[in-house]
Amino acid sequence: MKIGSILTTRGDWLSPGNGHHPIVISSRVRLARNLAKLPFPGWAKKTERIRILDEIKPEVDGLAQMRSSFSEHLNELSALEKQVLVERHLISREHAAKGMGSAVVINPTQAVSIMINEEDHLRMQAITAGLELQKTFRVIDDVDTALEAHLDFAFDPELGYLTACPTNVGTGMRASAMVHLPGLVLSEQINQVINSVNKIGLAVRGLYGEGTEAMGNLFQVSNQTTLGENESQIIERLNKVIETLVQRENQARENLLETKRPMLLDQVGRAYGILTHAYSVSSKEALNLLSVMRLGIDLGFFPEEGRILINSLLMETQPAHLQHLSQQKLAAEERDHLRADIVREKLKDLPKPNKNKLSGGQAAGPAPETQ
Amino acid sequence: MKIGSILTTRGDWLSPGNGHHPIVISSRVRLARNLAKLPFPGWAKKTERIRILDEIKPEVDGLAQMRSSFSEHLNELSALEKQVLVERHLISREHAAKGMGSAVVINPTQAVSIMINEEDHLRMQAITAGLELQKTFRVIDDVDTALEAHLDFAFDPELGYLTACPTNVGTGMRASAMVHLPGLVLSEQINQVINSVNKIGLAVRGLYGEGTEAMGNLFQVSNQTTLGENESQIIERLNKVIETLVQRENQARENLLETKRPMLLDQVGRAYGILTHAYSVSSKEALNLLSVMRLGIDLGFFPEEGRILINSLLMETQPAHLQHLSQQKLAAEERDHLRADIVREKLKDLPKPNKNKLSGGQAAGPAPETQ
């Protein structure tokens, strides 16, 4: 599979009919593994890293799960191509900075991606639409099991899997869900909710992980600890918290519909009005307005079919995607214009607003899909 | 004429076919006069004020120019009705605070309004669409001449007409033009322009005169001094400055079209998108967005016919107008919703945008009407 095919098709989890959830955008699980008795990538010399890569990559390429994958050394990819992969959450920002001695393998549905010589020798992730943490774990666990038959992973009977960073020692697993919480943000409950999630040992981060800002009301919730619990326990606990978050978000939306319906109508109307008429939209503004549009769909102000359109726009209006689309490097201003053009054009396909819902005079109950 | 007729019809200067100008919204001239040997309203006792009113009002009512006028004592008007008159620039904010002992007379076209016992015994004003300072002066000068045949005005051969505030002594005249300067604001030249206008002895103020904020890119330019020049000289000088302002504004617009066309498209598009989709719009936001829409019409992005619609909306979405329309006192939040409803509804009548102009790909010259 060529990089072009990856970059021009969207992953399964962004395609219609794949278990979309109004609040949980996606579930991801990644495992960190290292070969026994070999230095971690950050400590290894270049020749060692290349030797490690040469040992791992054929095994990854040979996996049944990774048949017909896109498989490439990072030095063969342009900065822009790597950036597109980052924007798709297929590689980490750290991995995009790597070149010779590192590689990435992505299966055709873009559900599984494997980074070689990131912070650890192996970082394997699976991503699924909606709230599917157990299922997502099984996918990547199968990959791990298959690889372990051929590779000798650094493992300590006391500690578990050994990793470059101590925070990953043990299961080497980070499970996360990307959640869309505009209701909790609009009703100003979000900080309180984040604090209570933090208190039970889970992390809440922005769109691109650690240190990134929460934009578009999107949050990543993940386990902090990898020691002292097995994978199933961690996922079970995370799953419960996500379910509670979904409940809180739905309550917040119902309250807003009851007590602040005009404000909601105004926000959704403005987001639609700006996105369909602006000629320059920054990345951050696009995220925030598309987030509000998504809420409008969840609340039934726009038909259900719009959700896939919004999901794609969230992906395709990111800086590297825009530049890849136009086959050239674009200055921020040029990107903002192209972004506005694409959004205006694509939103023409959005089915017309549900007038009676939008008029504000009708029953104010939440739309069924938010129940 | 009843107050209802005044409040539900728009003045001639807001109606179609009355010499509209893309930049100069209206010209106004007011004269301050006082009866000789009687105390100014601020110093007069209540009984004196009533005596003065009883002397002046029949003469005003009897004028040929004021036939079939609306003529009323201020204590007969509700606070809301007075506020509507303020929003139409038919009485001053100060006059709206008056009650017993003060009156207002407004002719049927709302082109002439006469306040009795405002700061002076008589404040007479004429208002005309577009840049028509000389013509507007002649209208009010005729009224003044006719009244002077029946009333003995306080006049000093050295100083001229005597007034309550020394800044009005002399001609007692304030001539002003309401100008719409979005080009100078967007290109950040406005402060420099205001400073140079101030330096030559003219005042630049916000929408409702002294001490009010410049909103909607609307500015009132008027003479500061009333002594040492006759009326024609003052008006001639003001007229020249307004013509220069119009030239500067047109230059700014041409420059913006040449160098910042995408920014202009974006601003106009956003204004249209928000106004046609928002469910809550504050008074200030409405003014600012309608101002940008007006610029869009001037630049040919929307058809010419839209200007009257925008002018009316600028008037009708003001707080007192909204409350008078709905026949009840409305809280700020309720006004914001009603305002948004009216604007959304009315803008449906706006002819569709000129697509080729809006697309940004066509010739970028200014539309003819801005020349």
PDB file of N, CA, C and O in Angstrom, chain A residues 71-110:
ATOM      1  N   SER A  71       3.815   0.390   4.731  1.00  0.00           N
ATOM      2  CA  SER A  71       4.951   0.125   5.610  1.00  0.00           C
ATOM      3  C   SER A  71       6.149   0.907   5.094  1.00  0.00           C
ATOM      4  O   SER A  71       6.584   0.713   3.964  1.00  0.00           O
ATOM      5  N   GLU A  72       6.676   1.801   5.910  1.00  0.00           N
ATOM      6  CA  GLU A  72       7.721   2.690   5.386  1.00  0.00           C
ATOM      7  C   GLU A  72       8.682   3.162   6.477  1.00  0.00           C
ATOM      8  O   GLU A  72       8.295   3.348   7.622  1.00  0.00           O
ATOM      9  N   HIS A  73       9.949   3.342   6.066  1.00  0.00           N
ATOM     10  CA  HIS A  73      10.919   4.003   6.938  1.00  0.00           C
ATOM     11  C   HIS A  73      10.576   5.482   6.975  1.00  0.00           C
ATOM     12  O   HIS A  73      10.202   6.066   5.958  1.00  0.00           O
ATOM     13  N   LEU A  74      10.745   6.105   8.136  1.00  0.00           N
ATOM     14  CA  LEU A  74      10.325   7.507   8.260  1.00  0.00           C
ATOM     15  C   LEU A  74      11.157   8.445   7.399  1.00  0.00           C
ATOM     16  O   LEU A  74      10.676   9.498   6.978  1.00  0.00           O
ATOM     17  N   ASN A  75      12.421   8.070   7.118  1.00  0.00           N
ATOM     18  CA  ASN A  75      13.234   8.943   6.265  1.00  0.00           C
ATOM     19  C   ASN A  75      12.743   8.952   4.825  1.00  0.00           C
ATOM     20  O   ASN A  75      13.167   9.784   4.025  1.00  0.00           O
ATOM     21  N   GLU A  76      11.842   8.037   4.496  1.00  0.00           N
ATOM     22  CA  GLU A  76      11.278   8.018   3.136  1.00  0.00           C
ATOM     23  C   GLU A  76      10.025   8.891   3.026  1.00  0.00           C
ATOM     24  O   GLU A  76       9.469   9.054   1.942  1.00  0.00           O
ATOM     25  N   LEU A  77       9.569   9.407   4.153  1.00  0.00           N
ATOM     26  CA  LEU A  77       8.346  10.232   4.127  1.00  0.00           C
ATOM     27  C   LEU A  77       8.707  11.712   4.254  1.00  0.00           C
ATOM     28  O   LEU A  77       9.649  12.075   4.969  1.00  0.00           O
ATOM     29  N   SER A  78       7.951  12.553   3.568  1.00  0.00           N
ATOM     30  CA  SER A  78       8.169  13.997   3.690  1.00  0.00           C
ATOM     31  C   SER A  78       7.611  14.480   5.030  1.00  0.00           C
ATOM     32  O   SER A  78       6.797  13.804   5.665  1.00  0.00           O
ATOM     33  N   ALA A  79       8.054  15.662   5.435  1.00  0.00           N
ATOM     34  CA  ALA A  79       7.559  16.246   6.684  1.00  0.00           C
ATOM     35  C   ALA A  79       6.038  16.389   6.618  1.00  0.00           C
ATOM     36  O   ALA A  79       5.324  16.145   7.602  1.00  0.00           O
ATOM     37  N   LEU A  80       5.523  16.751   5.432  1.00  0.00           N
ATOM     38  CA  LEU A  80       4.083  16.961   5.271  1.00  0.00           C
ATOM     39  C   LEU A  80       3.320  15.643   5.412  1.00  0.00           C
ATOM     40  O   LEU A  80       2.296  15.577   6.100  1.00  0.00           O
ATOM     41  N   GLU A  81       3.860  14.584   4.777  1.00  0.00           N
ATOM     42  CA  GLU A  81       3.192  13.277   4.884  1.00  0.00           C
ATOM     43  C   GLU A  81       3.144  12.811   6.339  1.00  0.00           C
ATOM     44  O   GLU A  81       2.113  12.325   6.814  1.00  0.00           O
ATOM     45  N   LYS A  82       4.263  13.009   7.036  1.00  0.00           N
ATOM     46  CA  LYS A  82       4.287  12.612   8.447  1.00  0.00           C
ATOM     47  C   LYS A  82       3.277  13.434   9.260  1.00  0.00           C
ATOM     48  O   LYS A  82       2.600  12.909  10.133  1.00  0.00           O
ATOM     49  N   GLN A  83       3.163  14.714   8.901  1.00  0.00           N
ATOM     50  CA  GLN A  83       2.247  15.581   9.634  1.00  0.00           C
ATOM     51  C   GLN A  83       0.792  15.136   9.421  1.00  0.00           C
ATOM     52  O   GLN A  83      -0.033  15.197  10.338  1.00  0.00           O
ATOM     53  N   VAL A  84       0.482  14.688   8.192  1.00  0.00           N
ATOM     54  CA  VAL A  84      -0.868  14.178   7.937  1.00  0.00           C
ATOM     55  C   VAL A  84      -1.138  12.956   8.823  1.00  0.00           C
ATOM     56  O   VAL A  84      -2.220  12.818   9.410  1.00  0.00           O
ATOM     57  N   LEU A  85      -0.133  12.096   8.947  1.00  0.00           N
ATOM     58  CA  LEU A  85      -0.304  10.909   9.800  1.00  0.00           C
ATOM     59  C   LEU A  85      -0.520  11.305  11.267  1.00  0.00           C
ATOM     60  O   LEU A  85      -1.310  10.680  11.976  1.00  0.00           O
ATOM     61  N   VAL A  86       0.156  12.373  11.699  1.00  0.00           N
ATOM     62  CA  VAL A  86      -0.049  12.872  13.071  1.00  0.00           C
ATOM     63  C   VAL A  86      -1.489  13.352  13.220  1.00  0.00           C
ATOM     64  O   VAL A  86      -2.171  13.016  14.194  1.00  0.00           O
ATOM     65  N   GLU A  87      -1.944  14.132  12.234  1.00  0.00           N
ATOM     66  CA  GLU A  87      -3.305  14.673  12.323  1.00  0.00           C
ATOM     67  C   GLU A  87      -4.357  13.560  12.328  1.00  0.00           C
ATOM     68  O   GLU A  87      -5.458  13.742  12.834  1.00  0.00           O
ATOM     69  N   ARG A  88      -4.000  12.397  11.778  1.00  0.00           N
ATOM     70  CA  ARG A  88      -4.923  11.255  11.812  1.00  0.00           C
ATOM     71  C   ARG A  88      -4.729  10.384  13.032  1.00  0.00           C
ATOM     72  O   ARG A  88      -5.332   9.310  13.137  1.00  0.00           O
ATOM     73  N   HIS A  89      -3.844  10.817  13.928  1.00  0.00           N
ATOM     74  CA  HIS A  89      -3.540  10.043  15.127  1.00  0.00           C
ATOM     75  C   HIS A  89      -2.949   8.685  14.787  1.00  0.00           C
ATOM     76  O   HIS A  89      -3.082   7.737  15.563  1.00  0.00           O
ATOM     77  N   LEU A  90      -2.315   8.557  13.604  1.00  0.00           N
ATOM     78  CA  LEU A  90      -1.708   7.280  13.213  1.00  0.00           C
ATOM     79  C   LEU A  90      -0.262   7.180  13.674  1.00  0.00           C
ATOM     80  O   LEU A  90       0.252   6.075  13.875  1.00  0.00           O
ATOM     81  N   ILE A  91       0.403   8.320  13.829  1.00  0.00           N
ATOM     82  CA  ILE A  91       1.710   8.336  14.500  1.00  0.00           C
ATOM     83  C   ILE A  91       1.705   9.492  15.505  1.00  0.00           C
ATOM     84  O   ILE A  91       0.867  10.393  15.404  1.00  0.00           O
ATOM     85  N   SER A  92       2.634   9.443  16.457  1.00  0.00           N
ATOM     86  CA  SER A  92       2.711  10.511  17.457  1.00  0.00           C
ATOM     87  C   SER A  92       3.506  11.691  16.886  1.00  0.00           C
ATOM     88  O   SER A  92       4.242  11.547  15.914  1.00  0.00           O
ATOM     89  N   ARG A  93       3.320  12.859  17.527  1.00  0.00           N
ATOM     90  CA  ARG A  93       4.116  14.024  17.117  1.00  0.00           C
ATOM     91  C   ARG A  93       5.607  13.730  17.257  1.00  0.00           C
ATOM     92  O   ARG A  93       6.417  14.169  16.453  1.00  0.00           O
ATOM     93  N   GLU A  94       5.963  12.964  18.317  1.00  0.00           N
ATOM     94  CA  GLU A  94       7.365  12.636  18.548  1.00  0.00           C
ATOM     95  C   GLU A  94       7.900  11.766  17.407  1.00  0.00           C
ATOM     96  O   GLU A  94       9.026  11.944  16.954  1.00  0.00           O
ATOM     97  N   HIS A  95       7.059  10.820  16.955  1.00  0.00           N
ATOM     98  CA  HIS A  95       7.513   9.910  15.903  1.00  0.00           C
ATOM     99  C   HIS A  95       7.712  10.658  14.578  1.00  0.00           C
ATOM    100  O   HIS A  95       8.580  10.304  13.778  1.00  0.00           O
ATOM    101  N   ALA A  96       6.897  11.707  14.361  1.00  0.00           N
ATOM    102  CA  ALA A  96       6.998  12.482  13.118  1.00  0.00           C
ATOM    103  C   ALA A  96       8.352  13.182  13.021  1.00  0.00           C
ATOM    104  O   ALA A  96       8.814  13.510  11.923  1.00  0.00           O
ATOM    105  N   ALA A  97       9.003  13.391  14.169  1.00  0.00           N
ATOM    106  CA  ALA A  97      10.299  14.068  14.161  1.00  0.00           C
ATOM    107  C   ALA A  97      11.433  13.098  13.824  1.00  0.00           C
ATOM    108  O   ALA A  97      12.566  13.497  13.598  1.00  0.00           O
ATOM    109  N   LYS A  98      11.119  11.802  13.811  1.00  0.00           N
ATOM    110  CA  LYS A  98      12.148  10.790  13.551  1.00  0.00           C
ATOM    111  C   LYS A  98      12.419  10.634  12.049  1.00  0.00           C
ATOM    112  O   LYS A  98      11.578  11.006  11.218  1.00  0.00           O
ATOM    113  N   GLY A  99      13.582  10.075  11.738  1.00  0.00           N
ATOM    114  CA  GLY A  99      13.918   9.810  10.332  1.00  0.00           C
ATOM    115  C   GLY A  99      14.507   8.414  10.206  1.00  0.00           C
ATOM    116  O   GLY A  99      13.890   7.438  10.632  1.00  0.00           O
ATOM    117  N   MET A 100      15.708   8.337   9.667  1.00  0.00           N
ATOM    118  CA  MET A 100      16.447   7.073   9.517  1.00  0.00           C
ATOM    119  C   MET A 100      16.418   6.268  10.819  1.00  0.00           C
ATOM    120  O   MET A 100      16.684   6.795  11.891  1.00  0.00           O
ATOM    121  N   GLY A 101      16.113   4.981  10.717  1.00  0.00           N
ATOM    122  CA  GLY A 101      16.136   4.123  11.899  1.00  0.00           C
ATOM    123  C   GLY A 101      14.777   3.983  12.565  1.00  0.00           C
ATOM    124  O   GLY A 101      14.616   3.254  13.527  1.00  0.00           O
ATOM    125  N   SER A 102      13.782   4.670  12.048  1.00  0.00           N
ATOM    126  CA  SER A 102      12.422   4.524  12.569  1.00  0.00           C
ATOM    127  C   SER A 102      11.477   4.217  11.409  1.00  0.00           C
ATOM    128  O   SER A 102      11.780   4.537  10.254  1.00  0.00           O
ATOM    129  N   ALA A 103      10.350   3.611  11.720  1.00  0.00           N
ATOM    130  CA  ALA A 103       9.416   3.230  10.652  1.00  0.00           C
ATOM    131  C   ALA A 103       7.992   3.224  11.176  1.00  0.00           C
ATOM    132  O   ALA A 103       7.764   3.323  12.386  1.00  0.00           O
ATOM    133  N   VAL A 104       7.055   3.137  10.251  1.00  0.00           N
ATOM    134  CA  VAL A 104       5.655   3.028  10.627  1.00  0.00           C
ATOM    135  C   VAL A 104       4.967   2.028   9.697  1.00  0.00           C
ATOM    136  O   VAL A 104       5.288   1.964   8.508  1.00  0.00           O
ATOM    137  N   VAL A 105       4.071   1.246  10.276  1.00  0.00           N
ATOM    138  CA  VAL A 105       3.292   0.287   9.487  1.00  0.00           C
ATOM    139  C   VAL A 105       1.823   0.513   9.825  1.00  0.00           C
ATOM    140  O   VAL A 105       1.448   0.523  10.997  1.00  0.00           O
ATOM    141  N   ILE A 106       1.005   0.751   8.802  1.00  0.00           N
ATOM    142  CA  ILE A 106      -0.419   1.060   9.014  1.00  0.00           C
ATOM    143  C   ILE A 106      -1.251   0.111   8.172  1.00  0.00           C
ATOM    144  O   ILE A 106      -1.020  -0.007   6.961  1.00  0.00           O
ATOM    145  N   ASN A 107      -2.202  -0.559   8.795  1.00  0.00           N
ATOM    146  CA  ASN A 107      -2.987  -1.524   8.019  1.00  0.00           C
ATOM    147  C   ASN A 107      -3.984  -0.785   7.111  1.00  0.00           C
ATOM    148  O   ASN A 107      -4.228   0.415   7.299  1.00  0.00           O
ATOM    149  N   PRO A 108      -4.537  -1.453   6.106  1.00  0.00           N
ATOM    150  CA  PRO A 108      -5.341  -0.757   5.089  1.00  0.00           C
ATOM    151  C   PRO A 108      -6.568  -0.028   5.639  1.00  0.00           C
ATOM    152  O   PRO A 108      -6.965   0.993   5.103  1.00  0.00           O
ATOM    153  N   THR A 109      -7.171  -0.517   6.700  1.00  0.00           N
ATOM    154  CA  THR A 109      -8.347   0.172   7.243  1.00  0.00           C
ATOM    155  C   THR A 109      -7.941   1.309   8.182  1.00  0.00           C
ATOM    156  O   THR A 109      -8.803   2.018   8.701  1.00  0.00           O
ATOM    157  N   GLN A 110      -6.651   1.482   8.393  1.00  0.00           N
ATOM    158  CA  GLN A 110      -6.106   2.502   9.298  1.00  0.00           C
ATOM    159  C   GLN A 110      -6.583   2.298  10.737  1.00  0.00           C
ATOM    160  O   GLN A 110      -6.599   3.220  11.544  1.00  0.00           O
TER     161      GLN A 110
END
